[in-house]
């Protein structure tokens, strides 16, 4: 995997350098590496431009690879191929960030710097694409991978799980996601923070009544531009992710409760486990809503990612014990005191957040889904005995695959007779990133507000 190259000092980096780095990022993903990890090593002054280009390319990767194969059936060297694929994706109809001739010129410049003998070949391929673009695009889109820009197995799984929505889900993954904030009620309410955003010249609107703390920005902004972000007045968090804390704390009353059945909110001193806590958005949200009065333990198996949890809690002036541990290995970390409530935001395919992480579709393999489902089941079975009778566990995944959602919980309920899944009219079950998902109460025009999530609230009898 290549290392990101730094731009020359002074001025904006030239386009050919951005293209070269974006091509390296795409090639890293094709070799099985995380785009997030690669970008973390990209020089800060070119990272935004490289990220924007690589996101666009990864959303068009299936189509660009198909056209490259049609134009040059013999595979060029990997770094030349990655530059060609990058340029083809950015030359695709609808991508208008740069003029065609500028993009071709700068892409050929990048090839010439890396493989001088391939510059003429790259120039011929790209100029032929411009001449025959309509016909080449039409031919490529006859292939489902090129048409939908997702692996075939992914399309097949979505079609099986959501026969009425699978194409809409694939198309939703191609959209740029909104930037959504969670307003901290310890400082101010949502209307007042919206007013402060307006004063700062930042357009925003509420996400909808299902998400009482969620504000959607009209355009993404650096967090430094947000009013009092550094003082903890707001956090960046998708609206769907903001459902976990109120479900666990009892802010939402299940609709299947009998009239005389109590459903108390968790109070001060309640013992709560966040079992897979990193990067800490849900951890912090729990303490925000509870007034920082929970006895909260945040676990994660990744000690490096746990630092993000600590940073989040520190910025928001919130308390919590943070520990590196595999939640399944309870003998290594549990002190024997049962929990009132457990949040299990389980490792998953991330199939519900592809628009935010466009590399995920290309990194996952079909065998990953059953492997992840096994880990999810192991976590559920290991944590359930740690819950008090009468306690509650929220199981969450950022996935739209039923194997990681409803099928997982159906199997768990078969294994545990003392578990009951509580029912809600909204906010639980599979939440699809689609306007027609009736379970979501969204603001007008907010079809793309939410990511895809699954939630189940399990009650221990």
Short mmCIF file of C-alpha atoms in Angstrom, two decimals:
data_model
loop_
_atom_site.label_atom_id
_atom_site.label_comp_id
_atom_site.label_asym_id
_atom_site.label_seq_id
_atom_site.Cartn_x
_atom_site.Cartn_y
_atom_site.Cartn_z
CA UNK A 1 0.00 0.00 0.00
CA UNK A 2 1.47 3.33 -1.03
CA UNK A 3 2.00 6.20 1.39
CA UNK A 4 0.17 9.52 0.78
CA UNK A 5 2.47 12.06 -0.81
CA UNK A 6 2.80 15.60 0.51
CA UNK A 7 2.15 18.65 -1.68
CA UNK A 8 4.75 21.28 -2.32
CA UNK A 9 4.82 24.09 0.22
CA UNK A 10 2.74 27.19 -0.51
CA UNK A 11 -0.53 27.53 -2.39
CA UNK A 12 -3.23 25.02 -3.21
CA UNK A 13 -1.98 21.57 -4.27
CA UNK A 14 -2.16 20.96 -8.02
CA UNK A 15 -4.91 18.72 -9.30
CA UNK A 16 -2.49 16.08 -10.56
CA UNK A 17 -1.21 15.61 -7.01
CA UNK A 18 -4.73 15.25 -5.63
CA UNK A 19 -5.54 12.75 -8.38
CA UNK A 20 -2.41 10.73 -7.64
CA UNK A 21 -3.22 10.55 -3.94
CA UNK A 22 -6.88 9.74 -4.60
CA UNK A 23 -5.79 6.95 -6.94
CA UNK A 24 -3.49 5.58 -4.23
CA UNK A 25 -6.40 5.65 -1.79
CA UNK A 26 -8.62 3.76 -4.24
CA UNK A 27 -5.89 1.22 -4.89
CA UNK A 28 -5.47 0.72 -1.14
CA UNK A 29 -9.17 -0.10 -0.87
CA UNK A 30 -8.90 -2.51 -3.80
CA UNK A 31 -6.10 -4.23 -1.89
CA UNK A 32 -8.34 -4.59 1.18
CA UNK A 33 -7.31 -1.59 3.28
CA UNK A 34 -9.67 0.83 5.04
CA UNK A 35 -10.04 4.22 3.39
CA UNK A 36 -10.34 5.83 6.82
CA UNK A 37 -6.98 4.38 7.86
CA UNK A 38 -5.33 5.50 4.63
CA UNK A 39 -6.71 9.03 4.87
CA UNK A 40 -5.49 9.33 8.47
CA UNK A 41 -1.96 9.27 7.08
CA UNK A 42 -2.68 11.72 4.29
CA UNK A 43 -1.11 15.18 4.82
CA UNK A 44 -3.66 17.46 6.46
CA UNK A 45 -3.46 20.18 3.81
CA UNK A 46 -4.50 17.86 0.99
CA UNK A 47 -6.71 15.45 2.95
CA UNK A 48 -10.06 17.19 2.28
CA UNK A 49 -9.48 17.29 -1.47
CA UNK A 50 -8.20 13.72 -1.61
CA UNK A 51 -11.13 12.50 0.49
CA UNK A 52 -13.68 14.23 -1.73
CA UNK A 53 -12.17 12.75 -4.89
CA UNK A 54 -11.74 9.24 -3.47
CA UNK A 55 -15.33 9.22 -2.14
CA UNK A 56 -16.61 10.09 -5.62
CA UNK A 57 -14.47 7.43 -7.26
CA UNK A 58 -15.51 4.70 -4.81
CA UNK A 59 -19.17 5.53 -5.46
CA UNK A 60 -18.47 5.00 -9.19
CA UNK A 61 -15.90 2.22 -8.89
CA UNK A 62 -17.96 -0.57 -10.44
CA UNK A 63 -18.76 1.53 -13.49
CA UNK A 64 -15.24 2.94 -13.89
CA UNK A 65 -13.65 -0.51 -13.68
CA UNK A 66 -16.04 -1.87 -16.29
CA UNK A 67 -15.23 0.93 -18.73
CA UNK A 68 -11.50 0.63 -18.12
CA UNK A 69 -11.73 -3.09 -18.94
CA UNK A 70 -13.61 -2.29 -22.14
CA UNK A 71 -11.10 0.35 -23.23
CA UNK A 72 -7.98 -1.58 -22.20
CA UNK A 73 -8.66 -5.31 -21.82
CA UNK A 74 -5.06 -5.97 -20.77
CA UNK A 75 -4.52 -4.80 -17.19
CA UNK A 76 -1.99 -1.96 -16.89
CA UNK A 77 0.30 -1.75 -13.83
CA UNK A 78 -1.79 -1.29 -10.65
CA UNK A 79 -0.89 2.35 -9.99
CA UNK A 80 -1.55 3.30 -13.62
CA UNK A 81 -4.81 1.35 -13.52
CA UNK A 82 -5.86 3.15 -10.33
CA UNK A 83 -5.20 6.54 -11.95
CA UNK A 84 -7.20 5.55 -15.02
CA UNK A 85 -10.12 4.32 -12.91
CA UNK A 86 -9.99 7.49 -10.84
CA UNK A 87 -10.08 9.72 -13.92
CA UNK A 88 -12.85 7.68 -15.58
CA UNK A 89 -15.04 7.89 -12.46
CA UNK A 90 -14.56 11.67 -12.31
CA UNK A 91 -15.34 11.98 -16.05
CA UNK A 92 -18.60 10.07 -15.59
CA UNK A 93 -21.79 11.90 -16.63
CA UNK A 94 -23.03 13.99 -13.72
CA UNK A 95 -19.59 14.48 -12.17
CA UNK A 96 -18.79 18.11 -13.03
CA UNK A 97 -16.12 19.13 -10.52
CA UNK A 98 -13.56 19.75 -13.27
CA UNK A 99 -13.63 20.46 -17.00
CA UNK A 100 -13.01 17.33 -19.06
CA UNK A 101 -9.84 18.59 -20.73
CA UNK A 102 -8.41 19.75 -17.40
CA UNK A 103 -9.06 16.41 -15.76
CA UNK A 104 -7.52 14.44 -18.63
CA UNK A 105 -4.48 16.69 -18.76
CA UNK A 106 -3.85 16.44 -15.04
CA UNK A 107 -4.47 12.68 -14.91
CA UNK A 108 -1.96 12.13 -17.73
CA UNK A 109 0.49 14.41 -15.87
CA UNK A 110 0.13 12.18 -12.79
CA UNK A 111 0.71 9.05 -14.88
CA UNK A 112 3.77 10.62 -16.51
CA UNK A 113 5.29 11.30 -13.09
CA UNK A 114 4.80 7.71 -11.98
CA UNK A 115 5.13 5.67 -15.15
CA UNK A 116 6.44 7.84 -18.02
CA UNK A 117 6.11 5.05 -20.57
CA UNK A 118 2.36 4.77 -19.82
CA UNK A 119 1.48 8.44 -20.31
CA UNK A 120 0.61 8.07 -24.01
CA UNK A 121 -1.49 5.00 -23.28
CA UNK A 122 -3.40 6.81 -20.51
CA UNK A 123 -3.99 9.83 -22.72
CA UNK A 124 -5.40 7.63 -25.51
CA UNK A 125 -7.70 5.73 -23.14
CA UNK A 126 -9.14 8.85 -21.54
CA UNK A 127 -9.64 10.75 -24.79
CA UNK A 128 -11.35 7.76 -26.35
CA UNK A 129 -13.70 7.67 -23.37
CA UNK A 130 -14.61 11.30 -23.97
CA UNK A 131 -15.30 10.62 -27.67
CA UNK A 132 -17.42 7.52 -27.03
CA UNK A 133 -18.71 8.33 -23.54
CA UNK A 134 -22.45 7.83 -24.11
CA UNK A 135 -22.03 4.44 -25.79
CA UNK A 136 -19.45 3.22 -23.27
CA UNK A 137 -21.59 4.27 -20.31
CA UNK A 138 -24.66 2.57 -21.74
CA UNK A 139 -22.74 -0.64 -22.39
CA UNK A 140 -21.20 -0.67 -18.93
CA UNK A 141 -24.51 -0.21 -17.16
CA UNK A 142 -25.79 -3.45 -18.64
CA UNK A 143 -23.62 -5.06 -15.95
CA UNK A 144 -25.36 -4.85 -12.53
CA UNK A 145 -22.08 -4.22 -10.71
CA UNK A 146 -21.38 -1.24 -12.97
CA UNK A 147 -24.98 -0.05 -12.88
CA UNK A 148 -25.39 -0.09 -9.10
CA UNK A 149 -21.73 0.19 -8.06
CA UNK A 150 -22.03 -2.56 -5.48
CA UNK A 151 -20.74 -6.16 -5.59
CA UNK A 152 -23.21 -8.65 -6.97
CA UNK A 153 -23.44 -10.62 -3.72
CA UNK A 154 -24.38 -7.41 -1.87
CA UNK A 155 -27.16 -6.73 -4.36
CA UNK A 156 -28.42 -10.31 -4.04
CA UNK A 157 -28.56 -10.08 -0.24
CA UNK A 158 -30.46 -6.80 -0.34
CA UNK A 159 -32.87 -8.19 -2.92
CA UNK A 160 -33.58 -11.20 -0.67
CA UNK A 161 -34.00 -9.08 2.47
CA UNK A 162 -35.87 -6.13 0.95
CA UNK A 163 -37.49 -7.20 -2.34
CA UNK A 164 -39.49 -3.96 -2.59
CA UNK A 165 -36.66 -1.62 -1.63
CA UNK A 166 -33.34 -3.12 -2.72
CA UNK A 167 -32.75 -0.81 -5.68
CA UNK A 168 -33.72 2.27 -3.66
CA UNK A 169 -31.25 1.20 -0.95
CA UNK A 170 -28.46 0.87 -3.49
CA UNK A 171 -29.29 4.29 -4.89
CA UNK A 172 -29.41 5.82 -1.40
CA UNK A 173 -25.85 4.60 -0.85
CA UNK A 174 -24.74 6.74 -3.79
CA UNK A 175 -25.91 9.99 -2.17
CA UNK A 176 -23.75 12.34 -0.14
CA UNK A 177 -24.84 12.14 3.52
CA UNK A 178 -25.91 15.17 5.53
CA UNK A 179 -23.98 16.40 8.52
CA UNK A 180 -26.15 15.90 11.59
CA UNK A 181 -25.57 17.26 15.08
CA UNK A 182 -26.79 16.24 18.52
CA UNK A 183 -27.57 19.26 20.68
CA UNK A 184 -26.49 18.86 24.30
CA UNK A 185 -29.50 19.53 26.59
CA UNK A 186 -27.15 20.35 29.47
CA UNK A 187 -26.41 23.63 27.68
CA UNK A 188 -29.43 24.53 25.56
CA UNK A 189 -32.41 23.15 23.71
CA UNK A 190 -32.70 22.49 20.00
CA UNK A 191 -34.55 25.72 19.02
CA UNK A 192 -31.98 27.91 20.75
CA UNK A 193 -29.06 26.13 19.11
CA UNK A 194 -30.77 26.41 15.74
CA UNK A 195 -31.06 30.14 16.33
CA UNK A 196 -27.36 30.33 17.14
CA UNK A 197 -26.52 28.46 13.95
CA UNK A 198 -28.61 30.96 12.00
CA UNK A 199 -26.77 33.85 13.65
CA UNK A 200 -23.51 32.24 12.58
CA UNK A 201 -24.72 32.05 8.99
CA UNK A 202 -25.11 28.25 9.07
CA UNK A 203 -28.32 26.88 7.54
CA UNK A 204 -29.90 24.01 9.46
CA UNK A 205 -33.23 22.37 10.32
CA UNK A 206 -34.57 19.80 12.81
CA UNK A 207 -34.34 16.15 11.75
CA UNK A 208 -37.89 15.38 12.92
CA UNK A 209 -39.86 14.61 16.06
CA UNK A 210 -38.35 11.15 16.42
CA UNK A 211 -34.97 12.81 16.99
CA UNK A 212 -35.53 15.63 19.51
CA UNK A 213 -31.84 16.59 19.74
CA UNK A 214 -30.92 16.22 16.05
CA UNK A 215 -30.09 19.16 13.79
CA UNK A 216 -29.28 18.64 10.10
CA UNK A 217 -26.96 21.17 8.49
CA UNK A 218 -27.75 22.37 4.98
CA UNK A 219 -24.05 21.97 4.13
CA UNK A 220 -21.26 20.21 6.06
CA UNK A 221 -19.09 22.55 8.09
CA UNK A 222 -15.84 22.14 10.05
CA UNK A 223 -16.69 21.55 13.70
CA UNK A 224 -14.57 24.59 14.58
CA UNK A 225 -17.19 26.74 12.83
CA UNK A 226 -20.04 25.45 15.02
CA UNK A 227 -21.13 27.59 17.99
CA UNK A 228 -19.44 26.38 21.20
CA UNK A 229 -18.61 22.97 19.78
CA UNK A 230 -15.39 22.85 21.78
CA UNK A 231 -17.39 23.60 24.94
CA UNK A 232 -19.66 20.60 24.39
CA UNK A 233 -22.82 22.32 23.17
CA UNK A 234 -23.13 19.93 20.23
CA UNK A 235 -21.70 16.70 18.84
CA UNK A 236 -21.63 15.20 15.35
CA UNK A 237 -23.87 12.14 15.28
CA UNK A 238 -26.28 10.71 12.72
CA UNK A 239 -29.95 10.97 13.65
CA UNK A 240 -30.48 7.18 13.65
CA UNK A 241 -27.62 6.75 16.11
CA UNK A 242 -29.42 9.14 18.47
CA UNK A 243 -32.18 6.58 19.11
CA UNK A 244 -30.04 4.22 21.23
CA UNK A 245 -29.78 6.31 24.39
CA UNK A 246 -33.48 7.19 24.82
CA UNK A 247 -34.45 3.56 24.14
CA UNK A 248 -32.07 2.26 26.79
CA UNK A 249 -32.87 4.92 29.37
CA UNK A 250 -36.63 4.37 29.10
CA UNK A 251 -37.50 7.71 27.52
CA UNK A 252 -39.76 5.86 25.06
CA UNK A 253 -42.58 3.70 26.41
CA UNK A 254 -43.08 0.38 24.58
CA UNK A 255 -46.51 0.06 22.99
CA UNK A 256 -46.94 -3.54 24.16
CA UNK A 257 -46.95 -2.65 27.87
CA UNK A 258 -50.11 -3.40 29.79
CA UNK A 259 -51.81 -0.33 31.30
CA UNK A 260 -50.59 -1.19 34.80
CA UNK A 261 -47.08 -2.22 33.78
CA UNK A 262 -44.34 0.21 34.84
CA UNK A 263 -41.53 1.27 32.53
CA UNK A 264 -39.34 3.46 34.71
CA UNK A 265 -36.61 5.68 33.35
CA UNK A 266 -33.14 4.81 34.56
CA UNK A 267 -32.28 7.12 37.41
CA UNK A 268 -29.18 8.41 39.15
CA UNK A 269 -26.68 5.69 39.95
CA UNK A 270 -28.12 3.15 37.51
CA UNK A 271 -25.41 0.72 36.50
CA UNK A 272 -25.05 0.80 32.72
CA UNK A 273 -22.70 -1.01 30.35
CA UNK A 274 -21.81 0.25 26.88
CA UNK A 275 -20.27 -2.97 25.61
CA UNK A 276 -18.73 -1.85 22.29
CA UNK A 277 -18.35 1.84 22.99
CA UNK A 278 -15.87 3.32 20.51
CA UNK A 279 -15.89 6.00 19.22
CA UNK A 280 -18.17 7.07 22.08
CA UNK A 281 -21.06 9.00 20.56
CA UNK A 282 -23.72 6.80 22.16
CA UNK A 283 -21.72 6.59 25.40
CA UNK A 284 -21.77 10.35 25.74
CA UNK A 285 -25.43 10.59 24.72
CA UNK A 286 -26.41 8.26 27.58
CA UNK A 287 -24.77 10.51 30.16
CA UNK A 288 -26.08 13.69 28.50
CA UNK A 289 -29.68 12.48 28.84
CA UNK A 290 -29.14 11.09 32.34
CA UNK A 291 -27.61 14.31 33.64
CA UNK A 292 -24.19 12.66 34.02
CA UNK A 293 -25.53 10.52 36.87
CA UNK A 294 -25.14 6.98 35.50
CA UNK A 295 -22.63 4.51 36.87
CA UNK A 296 -21.33 3.95 33.34
CA UNK A 297 -18.77 1.45 32.10
CA UNK A 298 -17.59 1.80 28.50
CA UNK A 299 -15.81 -1.20 27.00
CA UNK A 300 -14.16 -1.73 23.66
CA UNK A 301 -11.76 -4.35 22.39
CA UNK A 302 -9.76 -1.73 20.47
CA UNK A 303 -7.61 0.19 22.95
CA UNK A 304 -6.61 2.73 20.29
CA UNK A 305 -10.22 3.57 19.40
CA UNK A 306 -11.06 3.88 23.10
CA UNK A 307 -9.04 7.08 23.15
CA UNK A 308 -11.86 8.64 21.08
CA UNK A 309 -14.31 7.66 23.83
CA UNK A 310 -12.18 9.39 26.44
CA UNK A 311 -11.87 12.49 24.26
CA UNK A 312 -15.63 12.65 23.70
CA UNK A 313 -16.39 12.34 27.40
CA UNK A 314 -13.76 14.92 28.27
CA UNK A 315 -14.99 17.50 25.75
CA UNK A 316 -18.54 17.11 27.05
CA UNK A 317 -17.47 17.10 30.74
CA UNK A 318 -19.05 13.68 31.30
CA UNK A 319 -18.10 10.84 33.64
CA UNK A 320 -17.56 7.18 32.87
CA UNK A 321 -15.13 4.32 33.37
CA UNK A 322 -13.39 3.38 30.13
CA UNK A 323 -11.75 -0.01 29.79
CA UNK A 324 -10.16 -2.01 26.96
CA UNK A 325 -11.63 -5.51 26.92
CA UNK A 326 -13.43 -8.01 24.72
CA UNK A 327 -16.98 -7.90 26.07
CA UNK A 328 -17.37 -11.62 25.37
CA UNK A 329 -14.58 -12.49 27.83
CA UNK A 330 -16.59 -11.45 30.89
CA UNK A 331 -14.21 -13.13 33.35
CA UNK A 332 -11.53 -10.63 32.30
CA UNK A 333 -13.43 -7.46 33.18
CA UNK A 334 -16.74 -8.03 35.03
CA UNK A 335 -16.75 -7.44 38.80
CA UNK A 336 -19.80 -9.61 39.40
CA UNK A 337 -22.26 -6.77 39.95
CA UNK A 338 -25.20 -7.03 37.52
CA UNK A 339 -26.19 -4.17 35.25
CA UNK A 340 -29.50 -2.34 35.14
CA UNK A 341 -29.09 -1.79 31.41
CA UNK A 342 -26.70 -2.79 28.62
CA UNK A 343 -26.11 -1.16 25.26
CA UNK A 344 -24.69 -3.56 22.69
CA UNK A 345 -23.81 -1.59 19.56
CA UNK A 346 -22.39 -4.70 17.96
CA UNK A 347 -19.66 -5.00 15.32
CA UNK A 348 -21.37 -5.36 11.96
CA UNK A 349 -21.02 -5.03 8.20
CA UNK A 350 -21.74 -1.26 8.28
CA UNK A 351 -24.11 -1.88 5.36
CA UNK A 352 -26.37 0.91 6.66
CA UNK A 353 -23.71 3.64 6.54
CA UNK A 354 -22.22 3.06 3.08
CA UNK A 355 -22.91 6.62 1.97
CA UNK A 356 -20.59 7.80 4.78
CA UNK A 357 -18.04 5.03 4.13
CA UNK A 358 -18.15 4.25 0.40
CA UNK A 359 -15.24 1.82 0.70
CA UNK A 360 -17.27 -0.60 2.85
CA UNK A 361 -19.10 -2.18 -0.10
CA UNK A 362 -15.75 -3.02 -1.76
CA UNK A 363 -14.03 -4.24 1.41
CA UNK A 364 -16.71 -6.65 2.62
CA UNK A 365 -16.88 -10.25 1.40
CA UNK A 366 -19.93 -12.57 1.41
CA UNK A 367 -18.39 -14.71 4.15
CA UNK A 368 -18.05 -11.66 6.42
CA UNK A 369 -21.78 -11.53 7.13
CA UNK A 370 -22.15 -14.96 8.80
CA UNK A 371 -18.83 -14.40 10.60
CA UNK A 372 -20.07 -11.08 12.01
CA UNK A 373 -23.41 -12.65 12.90
CA UNK A 374 -21.56 -15.27 14.96
CA UNK A 375 -19.71 -12.54 16.89
CA UNK A 376 -22.99 -10.70 17.50
CA UNK A 377 -24.60 -13.87 18.85
CA UNK A 378 -21.59 -14.54 21.10
CA UNK A 379 -21.81 -11.01 22.49
CA UNK A 380 -25.53 -11.30 23.15
CA UNK A 381 -25.14 -14.66 24.90
CA UNK A 382 -22.18 -13.49 26.98
CA UNK A 383 -23.78 -10.24 28.15
CA UNK A 384 -27.33 -11.42 28.83
CA UNK A 385 -26.44 -13.17 32.16
CA UNK A 386 -24.87 -9.92 33.38
CA UNK A 387 -28.24 -8.13 33.26
CA UNK A 388 -30.48 -7.84 36.34
CA UNK A 389 -33.91 -9.44 36.23
CA UNK A 390 -36.19 -6.70 34.97
CA UNK A 391 -33.25 -5.05 33.21
CA UNK A 392 -33.06 -4.05 29.58
CA UNK A 393 -30.60 -4.50 26.74
CA UNK A 394 -30.58 -2.50 23.53
CA UNK A 395 -29.07 -4.37 20.60
CA UNK A 396 -28.01 -2.11 17.73
CA UNK A 397 -26.22 -2.47 14.41
CA UNK A 398 -25.62 0.02 11.62
CA UNK A 399 -26.72 -2.62 9.13
CA UNK A 400 -29.63 -3.15 6.78
CA UNK A 401 -28.93 -6.88 6.43
CA UNK A 402 -31.51 -8.96 8.31
CA UNK A 403 -28.88 -11.50 9.33
CA UNK A 404 -27.46 -8.79 11.60
CA UNK A 405 -30.83 -7.48 12.70
CA UNK A 406 -34.19 -9.19 12.94
CA UNK A 407 -32.88 -12.69 12.16
CA UNK A 408 -30.23 -12.30 14.86
CA UNK A 409 -32.78 -11.28 17.50
CA UNK A 410 -35.28 -13.97 16.48
CA UNK A 411 -32.57 -16.58 17.06
CA UNK A 412 -31.58 -15.01 20.39
CA UNK A 413 -35.16 -15.13 21.65
CA UNK A 414 -35.31 -18.83 20.79
CA UNK A 415 -32.22 -19.43 22.94
CA UNK A 416 -33.27 -17.34 25.93
CA UNK A 417 -36.71 -17.94 27.40
CA UNK A 418 -36.35 -15.07 29.88
CA UNK A 419 -35.94 -12.51 27.10
CA UNK A 420 -38.73 -10.49 25.52
CA UNK A 421 -38.41 -8.03 22.65
CA UNK A 422 -40.50 -4.97 23.48
CA UNK A 423 -42.52 -3.42 20.66
CA UNK A 424 -42.57 0.18 19.45
CA UNK A 425 -44.58 1.97 16.81
CA UNK A 426 -41.41 3.76 15.71
CA UNK A 427 -37.73 3.86 16.54
CA UNK A 428 -37.06 0.11 16.71
CA UNK A 429 -36.59 -2.64 14.16
CA UNK A 430 -34.91 -2.05 10.83
CA UNK A 431 -34.59 1.63 9.98
CA UNK A 432 -33.89 2.02 6.28
CA UNK A 433 -32.37 5.22 4.84
CA UNK A 434 -35.49 5.75 2.72
CA UNK A 435 -38.29 8.31 2.86
CA UNK A 436 -40.96 5.61 2.62
CA UNK A 437 -39.79 3.87 5.79
CA UNK A 438 -43.00 4.36 7.74
CA UNK A 439 -41.26 3.77 11.07
CA UNK A 440 -39.50 7.11 10.82
CA UNK A 441 -41.14 10.43 11.58
CA UNK A 442 -38.94 12.71 9.50
CA UNK A 443 -38.99 16.38 8.78
CA UNK A 444 -40.44 17.33 5.36
CA UNK A 445 -37.93 16.71 2.59
CA UNK A 446 -35.65 14.73 4.89
CA UNK A 447 -35.53 11.53 2.82
CA UNK A 448 -31.80 11.19 3.30
CA UNK A 449 -31.56 12.34 6.93
CA UNK A 450 -30.92 8.97 8.51
CA UNK A 451 -28.48 6.12 8.05
CA UNK A 452 -29.60 2.50 8.08
CA UNK A 453 -29.80 0.98 11.57
CA UNK A 454 -31.40 -1.89 13.46
CA UNK A 455 -32.60 -1.62 17.06
CA UNK A 456 -34.11 -4.17 19.41
CA UNK A 457 -35.02 -3.53 23.05
CA UNK A 458 -34.79 -6.75 25.06
CA UNK A 459 -36.43 -6.96 28.48
CA UNK A 460 -35.31 -9.58 31.02
CA UNK A 461 -38.29 -11.13 32.78
#
